[in-house]
Short mmCIF file of C-alpha atoms in Angstrom, two decimals:
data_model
loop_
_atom_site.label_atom_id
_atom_site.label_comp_id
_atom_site.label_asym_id
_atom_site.label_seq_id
_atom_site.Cartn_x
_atom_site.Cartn_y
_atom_site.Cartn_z
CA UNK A 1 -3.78 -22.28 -16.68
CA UNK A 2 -5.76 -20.47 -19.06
CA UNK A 3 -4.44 -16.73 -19.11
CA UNK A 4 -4.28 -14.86 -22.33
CA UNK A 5 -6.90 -17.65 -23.33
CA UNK A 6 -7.14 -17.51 -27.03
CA UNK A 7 -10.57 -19.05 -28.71
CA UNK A 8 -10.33 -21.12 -31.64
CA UNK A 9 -12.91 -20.05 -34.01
CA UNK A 10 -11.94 -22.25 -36.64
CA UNK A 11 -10.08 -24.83 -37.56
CA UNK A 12 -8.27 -26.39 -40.55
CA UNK A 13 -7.12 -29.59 -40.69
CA UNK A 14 -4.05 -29.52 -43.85
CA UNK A 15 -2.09 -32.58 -43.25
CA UNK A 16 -2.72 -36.38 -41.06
CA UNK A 17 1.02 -37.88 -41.31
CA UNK A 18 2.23 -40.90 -39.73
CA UNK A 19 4.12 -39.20 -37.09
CA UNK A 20 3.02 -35.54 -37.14
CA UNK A 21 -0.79 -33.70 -38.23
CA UNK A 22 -0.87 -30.37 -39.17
CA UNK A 23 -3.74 -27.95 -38.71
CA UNK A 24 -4.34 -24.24 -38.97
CA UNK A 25 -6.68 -22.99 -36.06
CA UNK A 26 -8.71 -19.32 -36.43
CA UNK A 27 -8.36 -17.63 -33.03
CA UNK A 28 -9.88 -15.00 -31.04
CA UNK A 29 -6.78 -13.17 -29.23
CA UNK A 30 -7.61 -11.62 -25.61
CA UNK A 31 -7.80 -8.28 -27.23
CA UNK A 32 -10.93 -9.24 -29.32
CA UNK A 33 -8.56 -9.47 -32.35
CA UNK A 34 -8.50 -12.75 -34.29
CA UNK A 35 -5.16 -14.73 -35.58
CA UNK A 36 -4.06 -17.76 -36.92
CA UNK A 37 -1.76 -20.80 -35.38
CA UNK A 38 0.01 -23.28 -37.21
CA UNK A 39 -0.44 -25.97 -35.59
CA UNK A 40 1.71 -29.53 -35.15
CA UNK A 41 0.31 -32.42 -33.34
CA UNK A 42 3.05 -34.85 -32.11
CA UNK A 43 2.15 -38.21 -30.12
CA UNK A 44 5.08 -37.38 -27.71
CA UNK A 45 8.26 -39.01 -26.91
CA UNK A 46 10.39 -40.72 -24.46
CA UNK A 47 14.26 -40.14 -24.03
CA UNK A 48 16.69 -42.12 -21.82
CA UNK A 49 20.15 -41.19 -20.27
CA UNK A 50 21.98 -44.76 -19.82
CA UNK A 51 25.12 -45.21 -18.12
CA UNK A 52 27.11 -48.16 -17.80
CA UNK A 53 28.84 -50.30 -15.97
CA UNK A 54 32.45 -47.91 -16.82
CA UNK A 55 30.49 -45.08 -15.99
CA UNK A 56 29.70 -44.35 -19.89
CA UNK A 57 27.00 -42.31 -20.70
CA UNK A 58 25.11 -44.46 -24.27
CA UNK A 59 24.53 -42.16 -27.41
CA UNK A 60 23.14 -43.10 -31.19
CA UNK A 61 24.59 -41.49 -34.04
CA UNK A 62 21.77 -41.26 -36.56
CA UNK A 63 20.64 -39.47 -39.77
CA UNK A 64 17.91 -36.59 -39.24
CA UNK A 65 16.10 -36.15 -42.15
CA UNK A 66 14.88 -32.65 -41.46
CA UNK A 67 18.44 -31.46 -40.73
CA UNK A 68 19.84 -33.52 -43.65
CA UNK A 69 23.34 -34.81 -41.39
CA UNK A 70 23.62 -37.32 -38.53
CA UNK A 71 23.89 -36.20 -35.07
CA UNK A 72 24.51 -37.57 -31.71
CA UNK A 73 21.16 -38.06 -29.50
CA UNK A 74 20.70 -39.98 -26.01
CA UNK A 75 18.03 -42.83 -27.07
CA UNK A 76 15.01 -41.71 -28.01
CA UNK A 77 11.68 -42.48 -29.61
CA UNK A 78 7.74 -41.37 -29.94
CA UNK A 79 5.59 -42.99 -27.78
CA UNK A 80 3.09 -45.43 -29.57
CA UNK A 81 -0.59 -45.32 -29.13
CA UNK A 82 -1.82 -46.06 -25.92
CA UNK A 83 1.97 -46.87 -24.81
CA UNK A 84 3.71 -45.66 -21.49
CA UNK A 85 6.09 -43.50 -21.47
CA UNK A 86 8.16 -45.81 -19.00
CA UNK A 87 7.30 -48.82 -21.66
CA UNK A 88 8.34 -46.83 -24.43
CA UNK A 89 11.40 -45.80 -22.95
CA UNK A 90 12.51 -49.11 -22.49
CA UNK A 91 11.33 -50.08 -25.54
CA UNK A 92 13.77 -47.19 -27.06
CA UNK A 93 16.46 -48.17 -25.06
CA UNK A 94 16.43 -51.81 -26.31
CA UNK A 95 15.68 -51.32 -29.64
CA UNK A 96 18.69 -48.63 -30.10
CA UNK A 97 21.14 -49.79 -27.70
CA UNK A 98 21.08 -53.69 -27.32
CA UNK A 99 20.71 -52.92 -23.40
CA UNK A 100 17.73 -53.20 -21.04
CA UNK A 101 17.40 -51.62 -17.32
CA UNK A 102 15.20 -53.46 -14.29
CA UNK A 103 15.61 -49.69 -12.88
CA UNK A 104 14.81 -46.69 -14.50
CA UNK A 105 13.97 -43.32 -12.78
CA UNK A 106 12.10 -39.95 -13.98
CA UNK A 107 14.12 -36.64 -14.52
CA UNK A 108 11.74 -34.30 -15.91
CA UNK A 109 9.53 -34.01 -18.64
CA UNK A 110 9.11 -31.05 -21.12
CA UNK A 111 7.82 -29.40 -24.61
CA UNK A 112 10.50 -29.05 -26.96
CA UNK A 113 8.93 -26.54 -29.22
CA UNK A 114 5.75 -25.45 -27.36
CA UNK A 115 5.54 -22.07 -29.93
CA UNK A 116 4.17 -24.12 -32.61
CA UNK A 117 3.92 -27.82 -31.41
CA UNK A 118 2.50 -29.95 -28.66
CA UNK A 119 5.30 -32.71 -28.44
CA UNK A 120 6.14 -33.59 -24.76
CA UNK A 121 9.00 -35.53 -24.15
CA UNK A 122 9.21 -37.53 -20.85
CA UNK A 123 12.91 -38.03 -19.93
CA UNK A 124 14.41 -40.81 -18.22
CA UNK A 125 17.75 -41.89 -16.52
CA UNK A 126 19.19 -45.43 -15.46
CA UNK A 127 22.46 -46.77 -14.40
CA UNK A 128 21.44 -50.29 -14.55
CA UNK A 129 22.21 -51.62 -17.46
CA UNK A 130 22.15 -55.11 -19.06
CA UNK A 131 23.11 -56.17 -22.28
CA UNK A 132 20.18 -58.26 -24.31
CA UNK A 133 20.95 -61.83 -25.04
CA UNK A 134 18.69 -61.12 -28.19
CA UNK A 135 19.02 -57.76 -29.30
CA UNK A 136 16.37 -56.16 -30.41
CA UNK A 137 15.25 -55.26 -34.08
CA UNK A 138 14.85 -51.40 -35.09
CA UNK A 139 12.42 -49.81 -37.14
CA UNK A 140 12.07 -50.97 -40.08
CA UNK A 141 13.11 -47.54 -41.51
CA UNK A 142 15.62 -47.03 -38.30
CA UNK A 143 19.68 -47.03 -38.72
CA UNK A 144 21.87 -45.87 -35.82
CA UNK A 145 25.09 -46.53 -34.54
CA UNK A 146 25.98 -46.94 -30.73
CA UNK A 147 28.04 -44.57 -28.76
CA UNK A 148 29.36 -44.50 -25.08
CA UNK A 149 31.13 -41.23 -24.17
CA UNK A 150 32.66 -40.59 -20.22
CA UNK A 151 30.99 -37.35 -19.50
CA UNK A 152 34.40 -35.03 -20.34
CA UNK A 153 34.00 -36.44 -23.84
CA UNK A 154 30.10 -35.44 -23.85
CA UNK A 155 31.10 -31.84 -22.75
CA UNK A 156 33.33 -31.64 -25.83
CA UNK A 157 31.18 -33.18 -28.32
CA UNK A 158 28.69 -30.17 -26.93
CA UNK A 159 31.56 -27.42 -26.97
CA UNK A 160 32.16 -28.45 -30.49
CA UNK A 161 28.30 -28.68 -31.48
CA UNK A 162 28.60 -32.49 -32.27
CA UNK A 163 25.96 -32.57 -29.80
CA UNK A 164 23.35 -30.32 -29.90
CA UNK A 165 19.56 -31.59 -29.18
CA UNK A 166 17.65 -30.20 -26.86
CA UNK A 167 17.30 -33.56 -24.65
CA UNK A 168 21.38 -34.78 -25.02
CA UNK A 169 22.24 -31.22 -24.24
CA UNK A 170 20.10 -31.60 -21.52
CA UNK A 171 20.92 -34.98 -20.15
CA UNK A 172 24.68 -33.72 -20.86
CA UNK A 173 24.53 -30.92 -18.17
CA UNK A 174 22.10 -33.02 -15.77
CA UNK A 175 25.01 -35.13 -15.37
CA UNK A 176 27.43 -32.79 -15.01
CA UNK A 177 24.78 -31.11 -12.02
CA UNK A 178 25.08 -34.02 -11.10
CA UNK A 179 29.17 -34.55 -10.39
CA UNK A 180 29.29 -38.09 -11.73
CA UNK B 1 28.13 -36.09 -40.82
CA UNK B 2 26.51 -38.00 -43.42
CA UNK B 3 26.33 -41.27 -42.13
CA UNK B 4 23.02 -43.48 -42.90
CA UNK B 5 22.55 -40.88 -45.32
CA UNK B 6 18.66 -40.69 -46.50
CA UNK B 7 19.12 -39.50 -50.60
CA UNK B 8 15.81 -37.89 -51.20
CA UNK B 9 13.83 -39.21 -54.51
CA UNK B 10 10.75 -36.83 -53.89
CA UNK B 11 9.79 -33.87 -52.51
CA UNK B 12 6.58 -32.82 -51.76
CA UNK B 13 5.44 -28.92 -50.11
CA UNK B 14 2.94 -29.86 -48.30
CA UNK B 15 2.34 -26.27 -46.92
CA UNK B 16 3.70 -23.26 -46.26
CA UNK B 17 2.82 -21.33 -43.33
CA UNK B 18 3.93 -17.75 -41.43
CA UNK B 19 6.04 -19.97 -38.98
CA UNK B 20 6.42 -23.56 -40.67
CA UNK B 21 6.30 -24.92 -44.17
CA UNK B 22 5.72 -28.56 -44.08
CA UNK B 23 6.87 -31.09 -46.72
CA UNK B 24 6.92 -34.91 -47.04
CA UNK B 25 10.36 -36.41 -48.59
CA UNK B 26 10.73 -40.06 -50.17
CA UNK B 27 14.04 -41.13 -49.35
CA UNK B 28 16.23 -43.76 -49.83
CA UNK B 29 17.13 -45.72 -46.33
CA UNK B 30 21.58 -47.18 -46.16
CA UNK B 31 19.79 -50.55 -46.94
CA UNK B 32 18.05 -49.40 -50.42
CA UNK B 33 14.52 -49.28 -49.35
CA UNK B 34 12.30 -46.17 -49.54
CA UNK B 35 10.50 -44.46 -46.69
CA UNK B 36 8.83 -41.01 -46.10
CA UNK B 37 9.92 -38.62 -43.82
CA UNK B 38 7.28 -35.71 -42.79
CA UNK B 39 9.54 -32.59 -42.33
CA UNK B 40 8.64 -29.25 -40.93
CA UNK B 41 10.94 -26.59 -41.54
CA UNK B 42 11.19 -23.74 -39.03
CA UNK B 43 12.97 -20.16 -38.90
CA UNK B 44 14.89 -21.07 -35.97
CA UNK B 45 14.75 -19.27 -32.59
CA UNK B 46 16.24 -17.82 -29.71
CA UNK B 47 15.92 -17.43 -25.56
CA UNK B 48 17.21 -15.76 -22.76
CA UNK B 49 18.05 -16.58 -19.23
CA UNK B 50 17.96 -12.92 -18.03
CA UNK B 51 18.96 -12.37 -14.39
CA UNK B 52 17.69 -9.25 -12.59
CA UNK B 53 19.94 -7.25 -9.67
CA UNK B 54 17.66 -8.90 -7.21
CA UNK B 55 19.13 -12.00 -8.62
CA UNK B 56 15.54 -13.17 -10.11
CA UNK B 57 15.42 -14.55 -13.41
CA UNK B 58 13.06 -13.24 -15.94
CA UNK B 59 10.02 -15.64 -17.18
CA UNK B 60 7.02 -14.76 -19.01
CA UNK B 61 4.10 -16.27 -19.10
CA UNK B 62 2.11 -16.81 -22.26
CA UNK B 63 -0.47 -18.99 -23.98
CA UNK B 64 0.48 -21.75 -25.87
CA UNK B 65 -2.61 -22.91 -28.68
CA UNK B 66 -0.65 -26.18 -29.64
CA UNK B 67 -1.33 -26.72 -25.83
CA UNK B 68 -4.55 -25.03 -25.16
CA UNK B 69 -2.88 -23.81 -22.08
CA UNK B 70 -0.55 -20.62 -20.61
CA UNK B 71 2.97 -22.10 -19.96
CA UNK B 72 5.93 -20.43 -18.06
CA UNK B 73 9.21 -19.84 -20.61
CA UNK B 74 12.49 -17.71 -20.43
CA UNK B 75 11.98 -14.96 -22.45
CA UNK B 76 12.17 -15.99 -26.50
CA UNK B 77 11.25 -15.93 -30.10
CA UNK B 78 11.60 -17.03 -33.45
CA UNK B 79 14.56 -15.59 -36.28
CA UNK B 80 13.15 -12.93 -38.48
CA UNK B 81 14.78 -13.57 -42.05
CA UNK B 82 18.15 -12.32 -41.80
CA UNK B 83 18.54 -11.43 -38.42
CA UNK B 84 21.59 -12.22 -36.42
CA UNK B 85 20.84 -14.43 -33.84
CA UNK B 86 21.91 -12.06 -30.84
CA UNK B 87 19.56 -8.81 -32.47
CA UNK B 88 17.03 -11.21 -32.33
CA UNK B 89 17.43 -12.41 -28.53
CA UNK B 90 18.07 -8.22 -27.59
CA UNK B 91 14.81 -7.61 -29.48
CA UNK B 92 12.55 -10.60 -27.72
CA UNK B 93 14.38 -8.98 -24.15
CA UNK B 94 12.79 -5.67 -24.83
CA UNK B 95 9.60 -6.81 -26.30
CA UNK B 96 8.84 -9.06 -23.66
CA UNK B 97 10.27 -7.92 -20.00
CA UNK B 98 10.56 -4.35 -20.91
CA UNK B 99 14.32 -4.84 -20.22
CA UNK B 100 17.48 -4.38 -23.00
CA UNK B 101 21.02 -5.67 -22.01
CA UNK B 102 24.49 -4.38 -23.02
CA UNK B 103 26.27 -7.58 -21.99
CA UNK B 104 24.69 -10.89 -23.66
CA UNK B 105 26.83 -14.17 -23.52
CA UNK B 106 25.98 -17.11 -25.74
CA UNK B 107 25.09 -20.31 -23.63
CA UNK B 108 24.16 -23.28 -26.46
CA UNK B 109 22.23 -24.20 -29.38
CA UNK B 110 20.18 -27.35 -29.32
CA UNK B 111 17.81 -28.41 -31.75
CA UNK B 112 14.49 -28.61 -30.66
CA UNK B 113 13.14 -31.91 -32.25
CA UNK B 114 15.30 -33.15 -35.10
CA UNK B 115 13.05 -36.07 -35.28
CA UNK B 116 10.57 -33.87 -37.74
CA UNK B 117 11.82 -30.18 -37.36
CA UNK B 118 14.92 -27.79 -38.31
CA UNK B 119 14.44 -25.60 -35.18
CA UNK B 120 17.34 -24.57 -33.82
CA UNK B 121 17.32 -22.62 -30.45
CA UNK B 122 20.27 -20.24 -29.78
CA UNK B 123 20.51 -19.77 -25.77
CA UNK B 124 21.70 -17.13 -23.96
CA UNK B 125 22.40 -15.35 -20.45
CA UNK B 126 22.34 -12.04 -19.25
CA UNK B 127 23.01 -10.28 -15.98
CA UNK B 128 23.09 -7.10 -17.07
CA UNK B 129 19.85 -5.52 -17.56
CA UNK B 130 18.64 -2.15 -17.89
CA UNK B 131 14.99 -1.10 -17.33
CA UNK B 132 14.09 0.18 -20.46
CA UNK B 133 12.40 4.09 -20.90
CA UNK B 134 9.86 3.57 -23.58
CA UNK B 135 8.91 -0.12 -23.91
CA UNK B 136 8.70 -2.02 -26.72
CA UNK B 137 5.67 -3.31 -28.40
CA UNK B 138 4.58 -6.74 -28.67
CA UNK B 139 3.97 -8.93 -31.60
CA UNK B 140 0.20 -7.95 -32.51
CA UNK B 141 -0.84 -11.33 -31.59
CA UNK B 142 1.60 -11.74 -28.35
CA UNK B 143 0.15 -11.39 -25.06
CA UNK B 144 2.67 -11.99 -22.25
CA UNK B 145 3.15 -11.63 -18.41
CA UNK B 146 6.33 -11.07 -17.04
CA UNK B 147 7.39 -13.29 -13.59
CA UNK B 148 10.63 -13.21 -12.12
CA UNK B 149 11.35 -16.17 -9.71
CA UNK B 150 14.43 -16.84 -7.72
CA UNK B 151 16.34 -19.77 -8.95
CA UNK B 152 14.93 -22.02 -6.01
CA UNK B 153 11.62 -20.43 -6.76
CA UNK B 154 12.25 -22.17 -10.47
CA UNK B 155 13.08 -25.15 -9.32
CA UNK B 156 9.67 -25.67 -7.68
CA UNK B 157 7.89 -24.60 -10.73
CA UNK B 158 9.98 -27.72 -12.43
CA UNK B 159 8.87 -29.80 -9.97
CA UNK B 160 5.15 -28.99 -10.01
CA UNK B 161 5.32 -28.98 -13.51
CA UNK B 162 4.15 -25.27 -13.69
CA UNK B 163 7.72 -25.22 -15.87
CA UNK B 164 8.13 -27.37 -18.25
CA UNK B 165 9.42 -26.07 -21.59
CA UNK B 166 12.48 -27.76 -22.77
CA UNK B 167 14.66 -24.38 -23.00
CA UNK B 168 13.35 -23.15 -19.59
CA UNK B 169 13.70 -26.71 -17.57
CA UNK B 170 17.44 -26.26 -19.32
CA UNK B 171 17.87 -22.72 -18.09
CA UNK B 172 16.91 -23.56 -14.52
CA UNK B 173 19.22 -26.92 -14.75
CA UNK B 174 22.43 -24.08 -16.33
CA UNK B 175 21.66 -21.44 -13.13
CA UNK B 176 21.38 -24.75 -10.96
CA UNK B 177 24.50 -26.03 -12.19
CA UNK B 178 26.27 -22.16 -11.96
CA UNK B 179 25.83 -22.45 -8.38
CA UNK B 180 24.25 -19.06 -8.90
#
């Protein structure tokens, strides 16, 4: 949909990144007024709940630069070019966990921050799990730690802000919807 | 937590906007190479899941430029400097539904997309709003349209897609899970 429609009249392009771009876009508001928008282009991302075989739900504990501490995310990663989503999620999955899944299903996708950037992350959900013979090698600039929480032990990690993303909070209270 | 700590060895301000400055770190990975991390740093935000008498909840819908399109979203907004999270969620209430609330009750906090932003989103829930006299202006460059939807009204919009705005697919998910 298109309402409040606002016209980009110009556009600046300030920074091309390796996982985000930045522009600046001039912008006629529906009131005739003009604006600006900061702008963040993101290639999107993929996120997976995994549970296993004990009914554990599979978190990584990694550093977050932009927060400067480690948290406590579901798997997660951007998509590459041309990638999809379901690929990528697997490809996540593997990568950060060690496991694979011949059976993973679609939650929901959404924007995390759609006030100033156009990431959409597609989330995912198996509970078949199997652990890679080979596992996997991360980015070369990737370092996590695996995780498996029951769900009671999720909830507290969220009550005590251990956890707190938008997609683990997320995939925390989809399973408690859930009753598992 | 501070584990797979990234120590930074440059800094560099890439830009700094009205919403986001941007900046790309060298850092030092656990293993002793270097890598860059593009960072945007972000006031922080808030949102409401505001419940009418009818038992409606409160969206507004509003156009997004990093998505060239209108999007449906609880009602929310960024931190002005110094502002106490719950002034700021009272003050995007009355700016955007033309409703206040005397009872407010915190929800979560998530961050929004540690991966390259600070953002953090402070949630919360109301069910007891008051219509108010004089409205409240908008933002100069805000253009909104209040919807209220019953919960199962929501839950279509998820499905279609017409929601799909990580702090509004979680609000839906929280109201869903309420039983409400």
């Amino acid at each position: 949909m298109k309402k409040f429609e606002e016209k980009t009249i110009n556009s600046e392009q300030i920074f091309e990144g390796n996982v985000v771009n930045l522009r600046v876009d001039e912008v006629t508001l529906p009131n005739g007024e003009t604006s600006k928008r900061e702008l963040i282009k993101h290639p999107g991302a993929v996120a997976v709940i995994a549970i296993t075989e004990e009914n554990k739900i599979v978190f990584v504990e990694q550093y977050r630069k932009a927060l400067e501490k480690s948290i406590i995310e579901i798997p997660a990663g951007k998509l590459e070019p041309g990638e999809h989503p379901i690929a990528a999620a697997i490809r996540e999955l593997e990568e950060e966990t060690g496991y694979t899944t011949n059976g993973l299903h679609f939650v929901t996708s959404f924007y995390t921050s759609p006030g100033f950037a156009d990431e959409l992350l597609h989330l995912y959900i198996t509970d078949e799990l199997v652990k890679l013979k080979e596992p996997k090698s991360l980015d070369e600039d990737e370092f996590v730690e695996v995780i498996e929480l029951t769900l009671d032990e999720a909830k507290d990690y969220v009550a005590e802000e251990r956890i707190h993303d938008a997609k683990t909070n997320y995939a925390v209270l989809y399973l408690h919807a859930l009753g598992r």
